[in-house]
Amino acid sequence: IGNRRELRAALGLRRMAELNQVHGDAMIFEPDAVEPDAVPRCDADGMATAQAGLGLVIKTADCQPILLAHKSGRFVAGIHAGWRGNRCDFPGSGVRRFCEHYGVEPRELLAVRGPSLGPARAEFINFESEWSDEFRPWFDAQSRTMDLWGLTRWQLEQAGLLPRNIYGIDLCTASCNRQFFSYRGVKASGRQASIIWRLD
């Protein structure tokens, strides 16, 4: 509660929205603000808004936070994509629903993928049962690791984003565990908050 209050004050945000993230592909539009001492009640992994001053909070500890903004600055979105989100192409479907809802084109969007589990640390020893052959291009059979960063970029490009408008903060949460919380490093870890909002 204290961290949320301090974060909101430090950023000068009047309101912040949060989700009960469930590793799915549900997208919420125009979410309600959540008070710092309240528990998020909405089960979803993505949200978008045209409201000024409403911070969209995506919490991660190895999963990928993906922040989207229309070039006009009028519409923004936050997406939580764990490996299950990649498997169901939530980066792509989230972009498509965002564009459909606000009547914008994917080529008009900017995307930033924040710190998350890097290619060298994203081990999947049960690839055959957890993924499918369509994801094999991002799987290194020798190390049994997945390039989730590359997969997310590909899914965003397939959704219509221009490659030059996709940015990645290539810091691995598991490798940089003094800087970031990592679920793979410590199961009972905290969470990073990635926040995007529309200015007044």
Tab-separated table of C-alpha atoms in Angstrom:
chain	number	residue	atom	x	y	z
A	1	ILE	CA	0.000	0.000	0.000
A	2	GLY	CA	2.775	2.386	0.946
A	3	ASN	CA	4.708	1.648	-2.248
A	4	ARG	CA	1.625	2.346	-4.345
A	5	ARG	CA	0.991	5.652	-2.605
A	6	GLU	CA	4.624	6.714	-2.975
A	7	LEU	CA	4.704	5.677	-6.619
A	8	ARG	CA	1.549	7.603	-7.445
A	9	ALA	CA	2.864	10.701	-5.663
A	10	ALA	CA	6.308	10.474	-7.296
A	11	LEU	CA	4.763	10.283	-10.773
A	12	GLY	CA	2.185	12.982	-10.087
A	13	LEU	CA	-0.676	10.636	-10.962
A	14	ARG	CA	-4.112	11.240	-9.532
A	15	ARG	CA	-5.374	7.764	-10.379
A	16	MET	CA	-3.981	4.344	-11.258
A	17	ALA	CA	-5.709	1.244	-12.619
A	18	GLU	CA	-4.601	-2.306	-11.840
A	19	LEU	CA	-5.742	-5.771	-12.845
A	20	ASN	CA	-5.828	-9.150	-11.203
A	21	GLN	CA	-3.474	-10.624	-13.811
A	22	VAL	CA	-4.322	-14.240	-14.633
A	23	HIS	CA	-2.018	-15.138	-17.571
A	24	GLY	CA	-4.841	-14.969	-20.094
A	25	ASP	CA	-5.759	-12.733	-23.024
A	26	ALA	CA	-8.653	-10.631	-21.722
A	27	MET	CA	-8.457	-6.904	-22.557
A	28	ILE	CA	-10.346	-4.258	-20.573
A	29	PHE	CA	-11.163	-0.848	-22.010
A	30	GLU	CA	-11.524	2.270	-19.863
A	31	PRO	CA	-10.828	0.520	-16.542
A	32	ASP	CA	-11.795	2.087	-13.248
A	33	ALA	CA	-9.105	3.490	-10.983
A	34	VAL	CA	-8.073	1.329	-8.032
A	35	GLU	CA	-7.191	2.883	-4.700
A	36	PRO	CA	-3.728	1.999	-3.301
A	37	ASP	CA	-5.260	0.011	-0.428
A	38	ALA	CA	-7.774	-1.864	-2.600
A	39	VAL	CA	-7.434	-5.262	-4.246
A	40	PRO	CA	-7.894	-5.290	-8.040
A	41	ARG	CA	-11.081	-7.207	-8.849
A	42	CYS	CA	-10.955	-7.330	-12.623
A	43	ASP	CA	-9.439	-10.555	-14.024
A	44	ALA	CA	-7.543	-9.580	-17.179
A	45	ASP	CA	-4.039	-9.092	-18.548
A	46	GLY	CA	-4.448	-5.986	-20.668
A	47	MET	CA	-6.132	-2.616	-20.421
A	48	ALA	CA	-6.414	0.527	-22.481
A	49	THR	CA	-7.708	4.043	-21.973
A	50	ALA	CA	-8.272	7.421	-23.550
A	51	GLN	CA	-8.587	9.057	-20.117
A	52	ALA	CA	-5.912	11.589	-19.254
A	53	GLY	CA	-4.073	11.086	-15.972
A	54	LEU	CA	-5.052	7.440	-15.455
A	55	GLY	CA	-1.929	5.328	-15.001
A	56	LEU	CA	-2.210	1.775	-16.326
A	57	VAL	CA	-0.123	-0.476	-14.069
A	58	ILE	CA	1.296	-3.777	-15.334
A	59	LYS	CA	3.025	-5.886	-12.675
A	60	THR	CA	5.755	-8.357	-13.654
A	61	ALA	CA	8.538	-10.524	-12.249
A	62	ASP	CA	9.915	-12.252	-15.396
A	63	CYS	CA	6.845	-11.797	-17.624
A	64	GLN	CA	6.885	-9.115	-20.310
A	65	PRO	CA	5.242	-5.736	-19.763
A	66	ILE	CA	4.243	-4.312	-23.148
A	67	LEU	CA	3.220	-0.661	-23.256
A	68	LEU	CA	1.428	0.729	-26.313
A	69	ALA	CA	0.681	4.283	-27.354
A	70	HIS	CA	-0.956	5.821	-30.389
A	71	LYS	CA	1.281	8.424	-32.024
A	72	SER	CA	-1.313	11.096	-31.285
A	73	GLY	CA	-0.909	10.444	-27.566
A	74	ARG	CA	-4.689	10.052	-27.235
A	75	PHE	CA	-4.814	6.312	-26.536
A	76	VAL	CA	-2.553	4.088	-24.438
A	77	ALA	CA	-2.510	0.450	-23.329
A	78	GLY	CA	-0.622	-1.917	-21.057
A	79	ILE	CA	-0.302	-5.667	-21.622
A	80	HIS	CA	1.018	-8.392	-19.325
A	81	ALA	CA	2.466	-11.237	-21.409
A	82	GLY	CA	3.862	-14.288	-19.700
A	83	TRP	CA	4.818	-17.274	-21.808
A	84	ARG	CA	1.181	-18.355	-21.834
A	85	GLY	CA	0.321	-14.926	-23.217
A	86	ASN	CA	2.833	-15.475	-26.012
A	87	ARG	CA	1.440	-18.933	-26.651
A	88	CYS	CA	-2.061	-17.508	-27.240
A	89	ASP	CA	-0.641	-14.495	-29.149
A	90	PHE	CA	-1.889	-11.927	-26.673
A	91	PRO	CA	0.600	-9.295	-27.935
A	92	GLY	CA	-1.034	-9.589	-31.360
A	93	SER	CA	-4.661	-9.943	-30.303
A	94	GLY	CA	-4.268	-7.140	-27.766
A	95	VAL	CA	-3.031	-4.804	-30.510
A	96	ARG	CA	-5.874	-5.793	-32.830
A	97	ARG	CA	-8.545	-5.168	-30.195
A	98	PHE	CA	-6.915	-1.884	-29.171
A	99	CYS	CA	-6.965	-0.664	-32.774
A	100	GLU	CA	-10.517	-1.840	-33.383
A	101	HIS	CA	-11.826	-0.208	-30.203
A	102	TYR	CA	-10.295	3.215	-30.859
A	103	GLY	CA	-10.437	3.157	-34.654
A	104	VAL	CA	-6.694	3.445	-35.212
A	105	GLU	CA	-4.174	1.582	-37.375
A	106	PRO	CA	-1.379	-0.673	-36.028
A	107	ARG	CA	1.222	1.233	-38.049
A	108	GLU	CA	0.312	4.304	-35.951
A	109	LEU	CA	1.311	2.607	-32.677
A	110	LEU	CA	4.500	2.663	-30.662
A	111	ALA	CA	5.389	-0.280	-28.404
A	112	VAL	CA	7.924	-0.784	-25.620
A	113	ARG	CA	8.673	-4.177	-24.069
A	114	GLY	CA	10.126	-3.805	-20.614
A	115	PRO	CA	12.660	-5.869	-18.626
A	116	SER	CA	11.705	-9.545	-18.476
A	117	LEU	CA	13.090	-13.066	-18.757
A	118	GLY	CA	15.856	-13.001	-21.366
A	119	PRO	CA	16.523	-15.602	-24.087
A	120	ALA	CA	19.376	-17.238	-22.163
A	121	ARG	CA	17.268	-17.776	-19.030
A	122	ALA	CA	13.843	-18.692	-20.456
A	123	GLU	CA	14.243	-22.447	-20.031
A	124	PHE	CA	11.432	-24.780	-21.071
A	125	ILE	CA	12.409	-28.385	-20.529
A	126	ASN	CA	8.898	-29.508	-21.533
A	127	PHE	CA	8.685	-27.609	-24.808
A	128	GLU	CA	6.771	-30.384	-26.600
A	129	SER	CA	3.915	-30.375	-24.072
A	130	GLU	CA	3.873	-26.653	-23.265
A	131	TRP	CA	4.273	-25.174	-26.737
A	132	SER	CA	3.651	-26.371	-30.316
A	133	ASP	CA	5.661	-26.667	-33.522
A	134	GLU	CA	4.724	-23.168	-34.694
A	135	PHE	CA	6.912	-21.773	-31.890
A	136	ARG	CA	9.944	-23.909	-32.711
A	137	PRO	CA	11.773	-21.050	-34.551
A	138	TRP	CA	12.203	-19.304	-31.177
A	139	PHE	CA	13.293	-22.453	-29.316
A	140	ASP	CA	16.923	-23.482	-28.908
A	141	ALA	CA	16.827	-27.265	-28.594
A	142	GLN	CA	20.366	-27.460	-27.235
A	143	SER	CA	19.870	-25.077	-24.323
A	144	ARG	CA	16.108	-25.745	-24.051
A	145	THR	CA	15.448	-22.002	-23.957
A	146	MET	CA	12.950	-19.728	-25.701
A	147	ASP	CA	13.612	-16.302	-27.183
A	148	LEU	CA	10.446	-14.721	-25.812
A	149	TRP	CA	11.722	-11.253	-26.689
A	150	GLY	CA	12.053	-12.216	-30.338
A	151	LEU	CA	8.674	-13.959	-30.308
A	152	THR	CA	6.932	-10.889	-28.904
A	153	ARG	CA	8.543	-8.644	-31.502
A	154	TRP	CA	7.408	-11.014	-34.262
A	155	GLN	CA	3.851	-11.131	-32.887
A	156	LEU	CA	3.693	-7.324	-32.750
A	157	GLU	CA	4.982	-7.075	-36.313
A	158	GLN	CA	2.441	-9.659	-37.469
A	159	ALA	CA	-0.262	-7.495	-35.866
A	160	GLY	CA	0.842	-4.606	-38.090
A	161	LEU	CA	3.280	-2.561	-36.018
A	162	LEU	CA	6.191	-1.130	-37.957
A	163	PRO	CA	9.517	-2.673	-36.866
A	164	ARG	CA	11.002	0.774	-36.249
A	165	ASN	CA	8.180	1.516	-33.781
A	166	ILE	CA	8.906	-1.486	-31.547
A	167	TYR	CA	11.384	-0.949	-28.726
A	168	GLY	CA	12.808	-3.423	-26.235
A	169	ILE	CA	14.533	-2.848	-22.916
A	170	ASP	CA	16.795	-5.880	-23.122
A	171	LEU	CA	17.451	-6.436	-19.433
A	172	CYS	CA	16.882	-9.949	-18.119
A	173	THR	CA	15.099	-9.994	-14.769
A	174	ALA	CA	16.577	-13.377	-13.816
A	175	SER	CA	20.152	-12.344	-14.667
A	176	CYS	CA	19.887	-8.874	-13.120
A	177	ASN	CA	18.243	-9.994	-9.905
A	178	ARG	CA	19.809	-7.225	-7.869
A	179	GLN	CA	17.928	-4.723	-9.990
A	180	PHE	CA	14.696	-6.607	-10.632
A	181	PHE	CA	12.327	-9.032	-8.987
A	182	SER	CA	12.450	-12.477	-10.621
A	183	TYR	CA	9.956	-15.265	-9.973
A	184	ARG	CA	12.389	-17.798	-11.418
A	185	GLY	CA	15.024	-16.503	-9.052
A	186	VAL	CA	12.863	-16.291	-5.923
A	187	LYS	CA	9.334	-17.714	-6.041
A	188	ALA	CA	8.082	-15.374	-3.314
A	189	SER	CA	9.406	-12.271	-5.057
A	190	GLY	CA	7.876	-8.837	-5.375
A	191	ARG	CA	6.832	-7.285	-8.671
A	192	GLN	CA	8.036	-4.507	-10.954
A	193	ALA	CA	5.464	-1.927	-12.010
A	194	SER	CA	5.439	-0.688	-15.606
A	195	ILE	CA	3.117	2.264	-16.020
A	196	ILE	CA	1.800	4.203	-18.979
A	197	TRP	CA	-0.616	7.111	-18.998
A	198	ARG	CA	-1.994	9.804	-21.221
A	199	LEU	CA	-0.982	13.360	-20.353
A	200	ASP	CA	-3.629	16.053	-19.889
